[in-house]
Amino acid sequence: MTEYDKARSSEGGSAETDVKTVDLARLVAALGHRSIVLVGIMGCGKSTVGKRLAHRLGLEFIDADTEIERAANMSVAEIFAEHGEPYFRSGEERVIARLLREGPQVLATGGGAFMSEATRSEIAEHGLSIWLKVDFDTVMARVRRRSTRPLLQNPDPEGTMRKLIADREPVYAKAALTVTSRDVPHEAVVDQIIATLAEHLFNREATSAAQTSMS
Ligand code: S3P
């Protein structure tokens, strides 16, 4: 068994569906115009996994933070420093609402985006949210490698991260779907996402077809 297979079998996530058997074209068709929206804490892999997921599904990948930076012509760190967090958050709401009109696509959101009730309801209307739930040690190891995140530029990034996770997890849990992983290869997480999406989309199709035939 390779490391990759071990990761897949131990992280299982959606053990019911063998990802190799999933009809990806049918999965994309079942999305309609909805975007797959990745949510979760900084460092959980929304962008890295999102790019690979988009590639596997033949969809476009969009990173909301990159689009915010493009719209403002400034980096996220510069927006925080020059205009403050509330300004960033209102820009984030507007940009995500606009991007959601362009599905289907894979959309990675910044770690704080799903905290906005307005954004959650936009996502529920135009997307399918997936929380990438990753343990503290894994995200901390990843965010330590980069110093671009303004919320962690303080003397106690670990304490900040613990508090952010505690505050946000109950909200991330409102996502339509959750995929849990540890520090496993990104392709294994992509497999879990595809299996989870297939179960959700195809079972729902089957349920609504059964309901229609009974009515
Ligand atoms: C933030 C996460 C960042 C970015 C900004 C604020 C947050 O995105 O939007 O620094 O509030 O958690 P990533 O989750 O992609 O790092």
mmCIF file with all atom_site columns, C-alpha atoms and ligand atoms in Angstrom:
data_model
loop_
_atom_site.group_PDB
_atom_site.id
_atom_site.type_symbol
_atom_site.label_atom_id
_atom_site.label_alt_id
_atom_site.label_comp_id
_atom_site.label_asym_id
_atom_site.label_entity_id
_atom_site.label_seq_id
_atom_site.pdbx_PDB_ins_code
_atom_site.Cartn_x
_atom_site.Cartn_y
_atom_site.Cartn_z
_atom_site.occupancy
_atom_site.B_iso_or_equiv
_atom_site.pdbx_formal_charge
_atom_site.auth_seq_id
_atom_site.auth_comp_id
_atom_site.auth_asym_id
_atom_site.auth_atom_id
_atom_site.pdbx_PDB_model_num
ATOM   1   C CA . MET A 1 1   ? 0.000   0.000  0.000   1.00 0.00 ? 1   MET A CA 1
ATOM   2   C CA . THR A 1 2   ? 1.439   3.410  -0.939  1.00 0.00 ? 2   THR A CA 1
ATOM   3   C CA . GLU A 1 3   ? 1.434   6.426  1.432   1.00 0.00 ? 3   GLU A CA 1
ATOM   4   C CA . TYR A 1 4   ? -1.289  7.852  -0.762  1.00 0.00 ? 4   TYR A CA 1
ATOM   5   C CA . ASP A 1 5   ? -3.513  4.757  -0.431  1.00 0.00 ? 5   ASP A CA 1
ATOM   6   C CA . LYS A 1 6   ? -2.892  4.638  3.310   1.00 0.00 ? 6   LYS A CA 1
ATOM   7   C CA . ALA A 1 7   ? -3.935  8.253  3.629   1.00 0.00 ? 7   ALA A CA 1
ATOM   8   C CA . ARG A 1 8   ? -7.050  7.587  1.596   1.00 0.00 ? 8   ARG A CA 1
ATOM   9   C CA . SER A 1 9   ? -8.075  4.562  3.576   1.00 0.00 ? 9   SER A CA 1
ATOM   10  C CA . SER A 1 10  ? -7.311  6.070  6.987   1.00 0.00 ? 10  SER A CA 1
ATOM   11  C CA . GLU A 1 11  ? -8.986  9.368  6.256   1.00 0.00 ? 11  GLU A CA 1
ATOM   12  C CA . GLY A 1 12  ? -11.834 7.593  4.490   1.00 0.00 ? 12  GLY A CA 1
ATOM   13  C CA . GLY A 1 13  ? -14.307 10.462 4.977   1.00 0.00 ? 13  GLY A CA 1
ATOM   14  C CA . SER A 1 14  ? -16.844 9.068  2.653   1.00 0.00 ? 14  SER A CA 1
ATOM   15  C CA . ALA A 1 15  ? -16.100 5.373  2.721   1.00 0.00 ? 15  ALA A CA 1
ATOM   16  C CA . GLU A 1 16  ? -19.355 4.446  0.997   1.00 0.00 ? 16  GLU A CA 1
ATOM   17  C CA . THR A 1 17  ? -18.348 5.777  -2.409  1.00 0.00 ? 17  THR A CA 1
ATOM   18  C CA . ASP A 1 18  ? -15.299 4.578  -4.322  1.00 0.00 ? 18  ASP A CA 1
ATOM   19  C CA . VAL A 1 19  ? -14.078 7.736  -5.988  1.00 0.00 ? 19  VAL A CA 1
ATOM   20  C CA . LYS A 1 20  ? -12.811 5.806  -9.027  1.00 0.00 ? 20  LYS A CA 1
ATOM   21  C CA . THR A 1 21  ? -16.379 4.905  -9.933  1.00 0.00 ? 21  THR A CA 1
ATOM   22  C CA . VAL A 1 22  ? -17.771 8.441  -9.720  1.00 0.00 ? 22  VAL A CA 1
ATOM   23  C CA . ASP A 1 23  ? -19.025 9.830  -13.034 1.00 0.00 ? 23  ASP A CA 1
ATOM   24  C CA . LEU A 1 24  ? -17.416 13.277 -12.913 1.00 0.00 ? 24  LEU A CA 1
ATOM   25  C CA . ALA A 1 25  ? -19.384 14.665 -15.863 1.00 0.00 ? 25  ALA A CA 1
ATOM   26  C CA . ARG A 1 26  ? -22.626 13.686 -14.136 1.00 0.00 ? 26  ARG A CA 1
ATOM   27  C CA . LEU A 1 27  ? -21.380 15.258 -10.922 1.00 0.00 ? 27  LEU A CA 1
ATOM   28  C CA . VAL A 1 28  ? -20.638 18.572 -12.653 1.00 0.00 ? 28  VAL A CA 1
ATOM   29  C CA . ALA A 1 29  ? -24.008 18.429 -14.440 1.00 0.00 ? 29  ALA A CA 1
ATOM   30  C CA . ALA A 1 30  ? -25.755 17.917 -11.094 1.00 0.00 ? 30  ALA A CA 1
ATOM   31  C CA . LEU A 1 31  ? -24.187 21.133 -9.796  1.00 0.00 ? 31  LEU A CA 1
ATOM   32  C CA . GLY A 1 32  ? -25.987 23.189 -12.417 1.00 0.00 ? 32  GLY A CA 1
ATOM   33  C CA . HIS A 1 33  ? -24.863 26.778 -11.945 1.00 0.00 ? 33  HIS A CA 1
ATOM   34  C CA . ARG A 1 34  ? -23.855 26.255 -8.339  1.00 0.00 ? 34  ARG A CA 1
ATOM   35  C CA . SER A 1 35  ? -20.260 26.810 -7.294  1.00 0.00 ? 35  SER A CA 1
ATOM   36  C CA . ILE A 1 36  ? -18.408 24.448 -5.001  1.00 0.00 ? 36  ILE A CA 1
ATOM   37  C CA . VAL A 1 37  ? -17.417 26.790 -2.183  1.00 0.00 ? 37  VAL A CA 1
ATOM   38  C CA . LEU A 1 38  ? -14.561 25.779 0.104   1.00 0.00 ? 38  LEU A CA 1
ATOM   39  C CA . VAL A 1 39  ? -14.661 27.212 3.607   1.00 0.00 ? 39  VAL A CA 1
ATOM   40  C CA . GLY A 1 40  ? -12.494 26.707 6.692   1.00 0.00 ? 40  GLY A CA 1
ATOM   41  C CA . ILE A 1 41  ? -9.675  28.134 8.763   1.00 0.00 ? 41  ILE A CA 1
ATOM   42  C CA . MET A 1 42  ? -6.468  29.599 7.297   1.00 0.00 ? 42  MET A CA 1
ATOM   43  C CA . GLY A 1 43  ? -4.109  26.825 6.247   1.00 0.00 ? 43  GLY A CA 1
ATOM   44  C CA . CYS A 1 44  ? -6.797  24.150 5.844   1.00 0.00 ? 44  CYS A CA 1
ATOM   45  C CA . GLY A 1 45  ? -5.932  23.882 2.141   1.00 0.00 ? 45  GLY A CA 1
ATOM   46  C CA . LYS A 1 46  ? -8.835  25.707 0.468   1.00 0.00 ? 46  LYS A CA 1
ATOM   47  C CA . SER A 1 47  ? -6.660  27.085 -2.343  1.00 0.00 ? 47  SER A CA 1
ATOM   48  C CA . THR A 1 48  ? -4.285  24.151 -2.831  1.00 0.00 ? 48  THR A CA 1
ATOM   49  C CA . VAL A 1 49  ? -7.006  21.533 -2.667  1.00 0.00 ? 49  VAL A CA 1
ATOM   50  C CA . GLY A 1 50  ? -9.421  23.783 -4.567  1.00 0.00 ? 50  GLY A CA 1
ATOM   51  C CA . LYS A 1 51  ? -7.072  24.089 -7.550  1.00 0.00 ? 51  LYS A CA 1
ATOM   52  C CA . ARG A 1 52  ? -6.663  20.340 -7.769  1.00 0.00 ? 52  ARG A CA 1
ATOM   53  C CA . LEU A 1 53  ? -10.385 19.735 -7.331  1.00 0.00 ? 53  LEU A CA 1
ATOM   54  C CA . ALA A 1 54  ? -11.194 22.199 -10.112 1.00 0.00 ? 54  ALA A CA 1
ATOM   55  C CA . HIS A 1 55  ? -8.664  20.497 -12.374 1.00 0.00 ? 55  HIS A CA 1
ATOM   56  C CA . ARG A 1 56  ? -10.180 17.053 -11.723 1.00 0.00 ? 56  ARG A CA 1
ATOM   57  C CA . LEU A 1 57  ? -13.692 18.317 -12.442 1.00 0.00 ? 57  LEU A CA 1
ATOM   58  C CA . GLY A 1 58  ? -12.722 20.457 -15.448 1.00 0.00 ? 58  GLY A CA 1
ATOM   59  C CA . LEU A 1 59  ? -14.017 23.586 -13.688 1.00 0.00 ? 59  LEU A CA 1
ATOM   60  C CA . GLU A 1 60  ? -12.441 26.982 -13.224 1.00 0.00 ? 60  GLU A CA 1
ATOM   61  C CA . PHE A 1 61  ? -10.755 27.686 -9.875  1.00 0.00 ? 61  PHE A CA 1
ATOM   62  C CA . ILE A 1 62  ? -11.273 31.096 -8.304  1.00 0.00 ? 62  ILE A CA 1
ATOM   63  C CA . ASP A 1 63  ? -9.631  32.330 -5.108  1.00 0.00 ? 63  ASP A CA 1
ATOM   64  C CA . ALA A 1 64  ? -11.779 35.009 -3.458  1.00 0.00 ? 64  ALA A CA 1
ATOM   65  C CA . ASP A 1 65  ? -8.783  36.677 -1.734  1.00 0.00 ? 65  ASP A CA 1
ATOM   66  C CA . THR A 1 66  ? -6.982  36.995 -5.079  1.00 0.00 ? 66  THR A CA 1
ATOM   67  C CA . GLU A 1 67  ? -10.104 38.586 -6.586  1.00 0.00 ? 67  GLU A CA 1
ATOM   68  C CA . ILE A 1 68  ? -10.377 40.998 -3.637  1.00 0.00 ? 68  ILE A CA 1
ATOM   69  C CA . GLU A 1 69  ? -6.722  41.941 -4.144  1.00 0.00 ? 69  GLU A CA 1
ATOM   70  C CA . ARG A 1 70  ? -7.337  42.464 -7.846  1.00 0.00 ? 70  ARG A CA 1
ATOM   71  C CA . ALA A 1 71  ? -10.418 44.630 -7.205  1.00 0.00 ? 71  ALA A CA 1
ATOM   72  C CA . ALA A 1 72  ? -8.579  46.751 -4.610  1.00 0.00 ? 72  ALA A CA 1
ATOM   73  C CA . ASN A 1 73  ? -5.245  46.675 -6.415  1.00 0.00 ? 73  ASN A CA 1
ATOM   74  C CA . MET A 1 74  ? -3.666  45.952 -3.021  1.00 0.00 ? 74  MET A CA 1
ATOM   75  C CA . SER A 1 75  ? -2.648  42.838 -1.104  1.00 0.00 ? 75  SER A CA 1
ATOM   76  C CA . VAL A 1 76  ? -4.888  41.553 1.709   1.00 0.00 ? 76  VAL A CA 1
ATOM   77  C CA . ALA A 1 77  ? -2.190  42.607 4.195   1.00 0.00 ? 77  ALA A CA 1
ATOM   78  C CA . GLU A 1 78  ? -2.162  46.135 2.734   1.00 0.00 ? 78  GLU A CA 1
ATOM   79  C CA . ILE A 1 79  ? -5.968  46.381 2.867   1.00 0.00 ? 79  ILE A CA 1
ATOM   80  C CA . PHE A 1 80  ? -5.922  45.382 6.566   1.00 0.00 ? 80  PHE A CA 1
ATOM   81  C CA . ALA A 1 81  ? -3.078  47.810 7.326   1.00 0.00 ? 81  ALA A CA 1
ATOM   82  C CA . GLU A 1 82  ? -4.413  50.808 5.426   1.00 0.00 ? 82  GLU A CA 1
ATOM   83  C CA . HIS A 1 83  ? -8.185  50.454 5.780   1.00 0.00 ? 83  HIS A CA 1
ATOM   84  C CA . GLY A 1 84  ? -8.739  47.995 8.641   1.00 0.00 ? 84  GLY A CA 1
ATOM   85  C CA . GLU A 1 85  ? -10.578 44.694 8.912   1.00 0.00 ? 85  GLU A CA 1
ATOM   86  C CA . PRO A 1 86  ? -14.212 45.986 8.600   1.00 0.00 ? 86  PRO A CA 1
ATOM   87  C CA . TYR A 1 87  ? -13.333 47.533 5.223   1.00 0.00 ? 87  TYR A CA 1
ATOM   88  C CA . PHE A 1 88  ? -11.801 44.237 4.090   1.00 0.00 ? 88  PHE A CA 1
ATOM   89  C CA . ARG A 1 89  ? -14.896 42.323 5.261   1.00 0.00 ? 89  ARG A CA 1
ATOM   90  C CA . SER A 1 90  ? -17.349 44.473 3.334   1.00 0.00 ? 90  SER A CA 1
ATOM   91  C CA . GLY A 1 91  ? -15.226 44.179 0.183   1.00 0.00 ? 91  GLY A CA 1
ATOM   92  C CA . GLU A 1 92  ? -15.051 40.431 0.779   1.00 0.00 ? 92  GLU A CA 1
ATOM   93  C CA . GLU A 1 93  ? -18.870 40.181 0.973   1.00 0.00 ? 93  GLU A CA 1
ATOM   94  C CA . ARG A 1 94  ? -19.314 42.115 -2.266  1.00 0.00 ? 94  ARG A CA 1
ATOM   95  C CA . VAL A 1 95  ? -16.655 40.238 -4.213  1.00 0.00 ? 95  VAL A CA 1
ATOM   96  C CA . ILE A 1 96  ? -17.915 36.799 -3.122  1.00 0.00 ? 96  ILE A CA 1
ATOM   97  C CA . ALA A 1 97  ? -21.529 37.724 -3.981  1.00 0.00 ? 97  ALA A CA 1
ATOM   98  C CA . ARG A 1 98  ? -20.362 38.755 -7.455  1.00 0.00 ? 98  ARG A CA 1
ATOM   99  C CA . LEU A 1 99  ? -18.210 35.654 -7.985  1.00 0.00 ? 99  LEU A CA 1
ATOM   100 C CA . LEU A 1 100 ? -21.078 33.373 -6.960  1.00 0.00 ? 100 LEU A CA 1
ATOM   101 C CA . ARG A 1 101 ? -23.031 34.500 -10.017 1.00 0.00 ? 101 ARG A CA 1
ATOM   102 C CA . GLU A 1 102 ? -20.409 32.892 -12.249 1.00 0.00 ? 102 GLU A CA 1
ATOM   103 C CA . GLY A 1 103 ? -20.785 29.222 -11.356 1.00 0.00 ? 103 GLY A CA 1
ATOM   104 C CA . PRO A 1 104 ? -20.236 26.415 -11.757 1.00 0.00 ? 104 PRO A CA 1
ATOM   105 C CA . GLN A 1 105 ? -16.669 26.807 -10.515 1.00 0.00 ? 105 GLN A CA 1
ATOM   106 C CA . VAL A 1 106 ? -14.580 25.946 -7.478  1.00 0.00 ? 106 VAL A CA 1
ATOM   107 C CA . LEU A 1 107 ? -14.415 28.979 -5.208  1.00 0.00 ? 107 LEU A CA 1
ATOM   108 C CA . ALA A 1 108 ? -11.952 29.164 -2.301  1.00 0.00 ? 108 ALA A CA 1
ATOM   109 C CA . THR A 1 109 ? -12.980 31.727 0.316   1.00 0.00 ? 109 THR A CA 1
ATOM   110 C CA . GLY A 1 110 ? -10.811 33.421 2.938   1.00 0.00 ? 110 GLY A CA 1
ATOM   111 C CA . GLY A 1 111 ? -11.034 31.919 6.432   1.00 0.00 ? 111 GLY A CA 1
ATOM   112 C CA . GLY A 1 112 ? -13.293 34.676 7.779   1.00 0.00 ? 112 GLY A CA 1
ATOM   113 C CA . ALA A 1 113 ? -15.709 34.924 4.846   1.00 0.00 ? 113 ALA A CA 1
ATOM   114 C CA . PHE A 1 114 ? -18.216 32.314 6.045   1.00 0.00 ? 114 PHE A CA 1
ATOM   115 C CA . MET A 1 115 ? -18.622 34.215 9.337   1.00 0.00 ? 115 MET A CA 1
ATOM   116 C CA . SER A 1 116 ? -20.770 36.725 7.475   1.00 0.00 ? 116 SER A CA 1
ATOM   117 C CA . GLU A 1 117 ? -24.433 35.772 7.550   1.00 0.00 ? 117 GLU A CA 1
ATOM   118 C CA . ALA A 1 118 ? -24.985 37.607 4.256   1.00 0.00 ? 118 ALA A CA 1
ATOM   119 C CA . THR A 1 119 ? -22.217 35.588 2.612   1.00 0.00 ? 119 THR A CA 1
ATOM   120 C CA . ARG A 1 120 ? -23.568 32.329 4.046   1.00 0.00 ? 120 ARG A CA 1
ATOM   121 C CA . SER A 1 121 ? -26.959 33.006 2.570   1.00 0.00 ? 121 SER A CA 1
ATOM   122 C CA . GLU A 1 122 ? -25.465 33.961 -0.830  1.00 0.00 ? 122 GLU A CA 1
ATOM   123 C CA . ILE A 1 123 ? -23.496 30.714 -0.766  1.00 0.00 ? 123 ILE A CA 1
ATOM   124 C CA . ALA A 1 124 ? -26.572 28.677 0.189   1.00 0.00 ? 124 ALA A CA 1
ATOM   125 C CA . GLU A 1 125 ? -28.442 30.188 -2.753  1.00 0.00 ? 125 GLU A CA 1
ATOM   126 C CA . HIS A 1 126 ? -25.738 29.942 -5.426  1.00 0.00 ? 126 HIS A CA 1
ATOM   127 C CA . GLY A 1 127 ? -23.336 27.319 -4.177  1.00 0.00 ? 127 GLY A CA 1
ATOM   128 C CA . LEU A 1 128 ? -22.608 24.173 -2.279  1.00 0.00 ? 128 LEU A CA 1
ATOM   129 C CA . SER A 1 129 ? -20.389 24.823 0.731   1.00 0.00 ? 129 SER A CA 1
ATOM   130 C CA . ILE A 1 130 ? -17.766 22.368 1.919   1.00 0.00 ? 130 ILE A CA 1
ATOM   131 C CA . TRP A 1 131 ? -15.941 22.838 5.198   1.00 0.00 ? 131 TRP A CA 1
ATOM   132 C CA . LEU A 1 132 ? -12.373 21.529 5.034   1.00 0.00 ? 132 LEU A CA 1
ATOM   133 C CA . LYS A 1 133 ? -11.928 20.541 8.651   1.00 0.00 ? 133 LYS A CA 1
ATOM   134 C CA . VAL A 1 134 ? -8.240  20.118 9.465   1.00 0.00 ? 134 VAL A CA 1
ATOM   135 C CA . ASP A 1 135 ? -6.630  19.686 12.889  1.00 0.00 ? 135 ASP A CA 1
ATOM   136 C CA . PHE A 1 136 ? -4.805  22.484 14.707  1.00 0.00 ? 136 PHE A CA 1
ATOM   137 C CA . ASP A 1 137 ? -1.246  21.096 14.350  1.00 0.00 ? 137 ASP A CA 1
ATOM   138 C CA . THR A 1 138 ? -1.590  20.725 10.586  1.00 0.00 ? 138 THR A CA 1
ATOM   139 C CA . VAL A 1 139 ? -2.913  24.220 9.968   1.00 0.00 ? 139 VAL A CA 1
ATOM   140 C CA . MET A 1 140 ? -0.373  25.755 12.347  1.00 0.00 ? 140 MET A CA 1
ATOM   141 C CA . ALA A 1 141 ? 2.515   23.996 10.566  1.00 0.00 ? 141 ALA A CA 1
ATOM   142 C CA . ARG A 1 142 ? 1.243   25.332 7.254   1.00 0.00 ? 142 ARG A CA 1
ATOM   143 C CA . VAL A 1 143 ? 0.584   28.940 8.272   1.00 0.00 ? 143 VAL A CA 1
ATOM   144 C CA . ARG A 1 144 ? 4.023   29.183 9.944   1.00 0.00 ? 144 ARG A CA 1
ATOM   145 C CA . ARG A 1 145 ? 5.578   28.843 6.499   1.00 0.00 ? 145 ARG A CA 1
ATOM   146 C CA . ARG A 1 146 ? 4.082   32.140 5.295   1.00 0.00 ? 146 ARG A CA 1
ATOM   147 C CA . SER A 1 147 ? 3.868   35.541 6.933   1.00 0.00 ? 147 SER A CA 1
ATOM   148 C CA . THR A 1 148 ? 1.207   37.018 4.660   1.00 0.00 ? 148 THR A CA 1
ATOM   149 C CA . ARG A 1 149 ? -1.747  36.594 7.013   1.00 0.00 ? 149 ARG A CA 1
ATOM   150 C CA . PRO A 1 150 ? -2.449  39.811 8.915   1.00 0.00 ? 150 PRO A CA 1
ATOM   151 C CA . LEU A 1 151 ? -4.509  38.136 11.665  1.00 0.00 ? 151 LEU A CA 1
ATOM   152 C CA . LEU A 1 152 ? -1.477  36.073 12.705  1.00 0.00 ? 152 LEU A CA 1
ATOM   153 C CA . GLN A 1 153 ? 1.081   38.913 12.706  1.00 0.00 ? 153 GLN A CA 1
ATOM   154 C CA . ASN A 1 154 ? 1.166   39.228 16.489  1.00 0.00 ? 154 ASN A CA 1
ATOM   155 C CA . PRO A 1 155 ? 3.252   37.812 19.362  1.00 0.00 ? 155 PRO A CA 1
ATOM   156 C CA . ASP A 1 156 ? 0.940   34.832 19.909  1.00 0.00 ? 156 ASP A CA 1
ATOM   157 C CA . PRO A 1 157 ? -0.136  33.344 16.565  1.00 0.00 ? 157 PRO A CA 1
ATOM   158 C CA . GLU A 1 158 ? -0.862  29.954 18.187  1.00 0.00 ? 158 GLU A CA 1
ATOM   159 C CA . GLY A 1 159 ? -3.209  31.472 20.769  1.00 0.00 ? 159 GLY A CA 1
ATOM   160 C CA . THR A 1 160 ? -4.872  33.539 18.043  1.00 0.00 ? 160 THR A CA 1
ATOM   161 C CA . MET A 1 161 ? -5.349  30.473 15.893  1.00 0.00 ? 161 MET A CA 1
ATOM   162 C CA . ARG A 1 162 ? -6.830  28.480 18.796  1.00 0.00 ? 162 ARG A CA 1
ATOM   163 C CA . LYS A 1 163 ? -9.288  31.278 19.506  1.00 0.00 ? 163 LYS A CA 1
ATOM   164 C CA . LEU A 1 164 ? -10.218 31.686 15.834  1.00 0.00 ? 164 LEU A CA 1
ATOM   165 C CA . ILE A 1 165 ? -10.841 27.939 15.559  1.00 0.00 ? 165 ILE A CA 1
ATOM   166 C CA . ALA A 1 166 ? -12.961 27.898 18.736  1.00 0.00 ? 166 ALA A CA 1
ATOM   167 C CA . ASP A 1 167 ? -15.029 30.888 17.576  1.00 0.00 ? 167 ASP A CA 1
ATOM   168 C CA . ARG A 1 168 ? -15.437 29.791 14.009  1.00 0.00 ? 168 ARG A CA 1
ATOM   169 C CA . GLU A 1 169 ? -15.896 26.031 14.067  1.00 0.00 ? 169 GLU A CA 1
ATOM   170 C CA . PRO A 1 170 ? -19.576 26.230 15.091  1.00 0.00 ? 170 PRO A CA 1
ATOM   171 C CA . VAL A 1 171 ? -20.152 28.474 12.064  1.00 0.00 ? 171 VAL A CA 1
ATOM   172 C CA . TYR A 1 172 ? -18.082 26.413 9.621   1.00 0.00 ? 172 TYR A CA 1
ATOM   173 C CA . ALA A 1 173 ? -20.215 23.476 10.777  1.00 0.00 ? 173 ALA A CA 1
ATOM   174 C CA . LYS A 1 174 ? -23.178 25.139 9.072   1.00 0.00 ? 174 LYS A CA 1
ATOM   175 C CA . ALA A 1 175 ? -21.617 24.303 5.683   1.00 0.00 ? 175 ALA A CA 1
ATOM   176 C CA . ALA A 1 176 ? -23.680 21.890 3.598   1.00 0.00 ? 176 ALA A CA 1
ATOM   177 C CA . LEU A 1 177 ? -20.882 19.293 3.662   1.00 0.00 ? 177 LEU A CA 1
ATOM   178 C CA . THR A 1 178 ? -17.814 18.609 5.796   1.00 0.00 ? 178 THR A CA 1
ATOM   179 C CA . VAL A 1 179 ? -14.634 16.831 4.780   1.00 0.00 ? 179 VAL A CA 1
ATOM   180 C CA . THR A 1 180 ? -12.243 16.027 7.616   1.00 0.00 ? 180 THR A CA 1
ATOM   181 C CA . SER A 1 181 ? -8.562  15.373 7.050   1.00 0.00 ? 181 SER A CA 1
ATOM   182 C CA . ARG A 1 182 ? -5.159  15.391 8.702   1.00 0.00 ? 182 ARG A CA 1
ATOM   183 C CA . ASP A 1 183 ? -1.870  16.165 7.039   1.00 0.00 ? 183 ASP A CA 1
ATOM   184 C CA . VAL A 1 184 ? -2.479  13.884 4.053   1.00 0.00 ? 184 VAL A CA 1
ATOM   185 C CA . PRO A 1 185 ? -1.619  14.376 0.366   1.00 0.00 ? 185 PRO A CA 1
ATOM   186 C CA . HIS A 1 186 ? -3.882  16.966 -1.219  1.00 0.00 ? 186 HIS A CA 1
ATOM   187 C CA . GLU A 1 187 ? -5.056  14.495 -3.855  1.00 0.00 ? 187 GLU A CA 1
ATOM   188 C CA . ALA A 1 188 ? -6.440  12.296 -1.065  1.00 0.00 ? 188 ALA A CA 1
ATOM   189 C CA . VAL A 1 189 ? -8.508  15.233 0.194   1.00 0.00 ? 189 VAL A CA 1
ATOM   190 C CA . VAL A 1 190 ? -9.708  15.855 -3.372  1.00 0.00 ? 190 VAL A CA 1
ATOM   191 C CA . ASP A 1 191 ? -10.839 12.220 -3.538  1.00 0.00 ? 191 ASP A CA 1
ATOM   192 C CA . GLN A 1 192 ? -12.747 12.617 -0.286  1.00 0.00 ? 192 GLN A CA 1
ATOM   193 C CA . ILE A 1 193 ? -14.422 15.765 -1.569  1.00 0.00 ? 193 ILE A CA 1
ATOM   194 C CA . ILE A 1 194 ? -15.466 14.085 -4.817  1.00 0.00 ? 194 ILE A CA 1
ATOM   195 C CA . ALA A 1 195 ? -16.852 11.070 -2.947  1.00 0.00 ? 195 ALA A CA 1
ATOM   196 C CA . THR A 1 196 ? -18.727 13.332 -0.526  1.00 0.00 ? 196 THR A CA 1
ATOM   197 C CA . LEU A 1 197 ? -20.138 15.449 -3.358  1.00 0.00 ? 197 LEU A CA 1
ATOM   198 C CA . ALA A 1 198 ? -21.246 12.356 -5.264  1.00 0.00 ? 198 ALA A CA 1
ATOM   199 C CA . GLU A 1 199 ? -23.064 10.987 -2.236  1.00 0.00 ? 199 GLU A CA 1
ATOM   200 C CA . HIS A 1 200 ? -24.775 14.290 -1.621  1.00 0.00 ? 200 HIS A CA 1
ATOM   201 C CA . LEU A 1 201 ? -25.693 15.139 -5.203  1.00 0.00 ? 201 LEU A CA 1
ATOM   202 C CA . PHE A 1 202 ? -26.602 11.680 -6.468  1.00 0.00 ? 202 PHE A CA 1
ATOM   203 C CA . ASN A 1 203 ? -28.477 10.559 -3.382  1.00 0.00 ? 203 ASN A CA 1
ATOM   204 C CA . ARG A 1 204 ? -30.441 13.766 -3.470  1.00 0.00 ? 204 ARG A CA 1
ATOM   205 C CA . GLU A 1 205 ? -31.212 13.285 -7.169  1.00 0.00 ? 205 GLU A CA 1
ATOM   206 C CA . ALA A 1 206 ? -32.354 9.741  -6.404  1.00 0.00 ? 206 ALA A CA 1
ATOM   207 C CA . THR A 1 207 ? -34.486 10.931 -3.469  1.00 0.00 ? 207 THR A CA 1
ATOM   208 C CA . SER A 1 208 ? -36.183 13.682 -5.447  1.00 0.00 ? 208 SER A CA 1
ATOM   209 C CA . ALA A 1 209 ? -36.798 11.317 -8.390  1.00 0.00 ? 209 ALA A CA 1
ATOM   210 C CA . ALA A 1 210 ? -38.424 8.858  -5.996  1.00 0.00 ? 210 ALA A CA 1
ATOM   211 C CA . GLN A 1 211 ? -40.544 11.634 -4.505  1.00 0.00 ? 211 GLN A CA 1
ATOM   212 C CA . THR A 1 212 ? -41.644 12.787 -7.973  1.00 0.00 ? 212 THR A CA 1
ATOM   213 C CA . SER A 1 213 ? -42.622 9.261  -9.012  1.00 0.00 ? 213 SER A CA 1
ATOM   214 C CA . MET A 1 214 ? -44.673 8.849  -5.806  1.00 0.00 ? 214 MET A CA 1
ATOM   215 C CA . SER A 1 215 ? -46.531 12.138 -6.212  1.00 0.00 ? 215 SER A CA 1
HETATM 216 C C1 . S3P B 2 .   ? -8.561  35.518 6.985   1.00 0.00 ? 1   S3P B C1 1
HETATM 217 C C2 . S3P B 2 .   ? -8.066  34.522 6.174   1.00 0.00 ? 1   S3P B C2 1
HETATM 218 C C3 . S3P B 2 .   ? -7.280  34.836 4.959   1.00 0.00 ? 1   S3P B C3 1
HETATM 219 C C4 . S3P B 2 .   ? -7.615  36.223 4.433   1.00 0.00 ? 1   S3P B C4 1
HETATM 220 C C5 . S3P B 2 .   ? -7.487  37.240 5.511   1.00 0.00 ? 1   S3P B C5 1
HETATM 221 C C6 . S3P B 2 .   ? -8.406  36.953 6.706   1.00 0.00 ? 1   S3P B C6 1
HETATM 222 C C7 . S3P B 2 .   ? -9.347  35.101 8.195   1.00 0.00 ? 1   S3P B C7 1
HETATM 223 O O1 . S3P B 2 .   ? -7.555  33.860 3.961   1.00 0.00 ? 1   S3P B O1 1
HETATM 224 O O2 . S3P B 2 .   ? -8.909  36.270 3.884   1.00 0.00 ? 1   S3P B O2 1
HETATM 225 O O3 . S3P B 2 .   ? -6.153  37.244 5.919   1.00 0.00 ? 1   S3P B O3 1
HETATM 226 O O4 . S3P B 2 .   ? -10.090 35.939 8.719   1.00 0.00 ? 1   S3P B O4 1
HETATM 227 O O5 . S3P B 2 .   ? -9.245  33.936 8.594   1.00 0.00 ? 1   S3P B O5 1
HETATM 228 P P1 . S3P B 2 .   ? -7.033  32.331 4.035   1.00 0.00 ? 1   S3P B P1 1
HETATM 229 O O6 . S3P B 2 .   ? -7.998  31.552 4.863   1.00 0.00 ? 1   S3P B O6 1
HETATM 230 O O7 . S3P B 2 .   ? -7.050  31.893 2.613   1.00 0.00 ? 1   S3P B O7 1
HETATM 231 O O8 . S3P B 2 .   ? -5.662  32.371 4.604   1.00 0.00 ? 1   S3P B O8 1
#
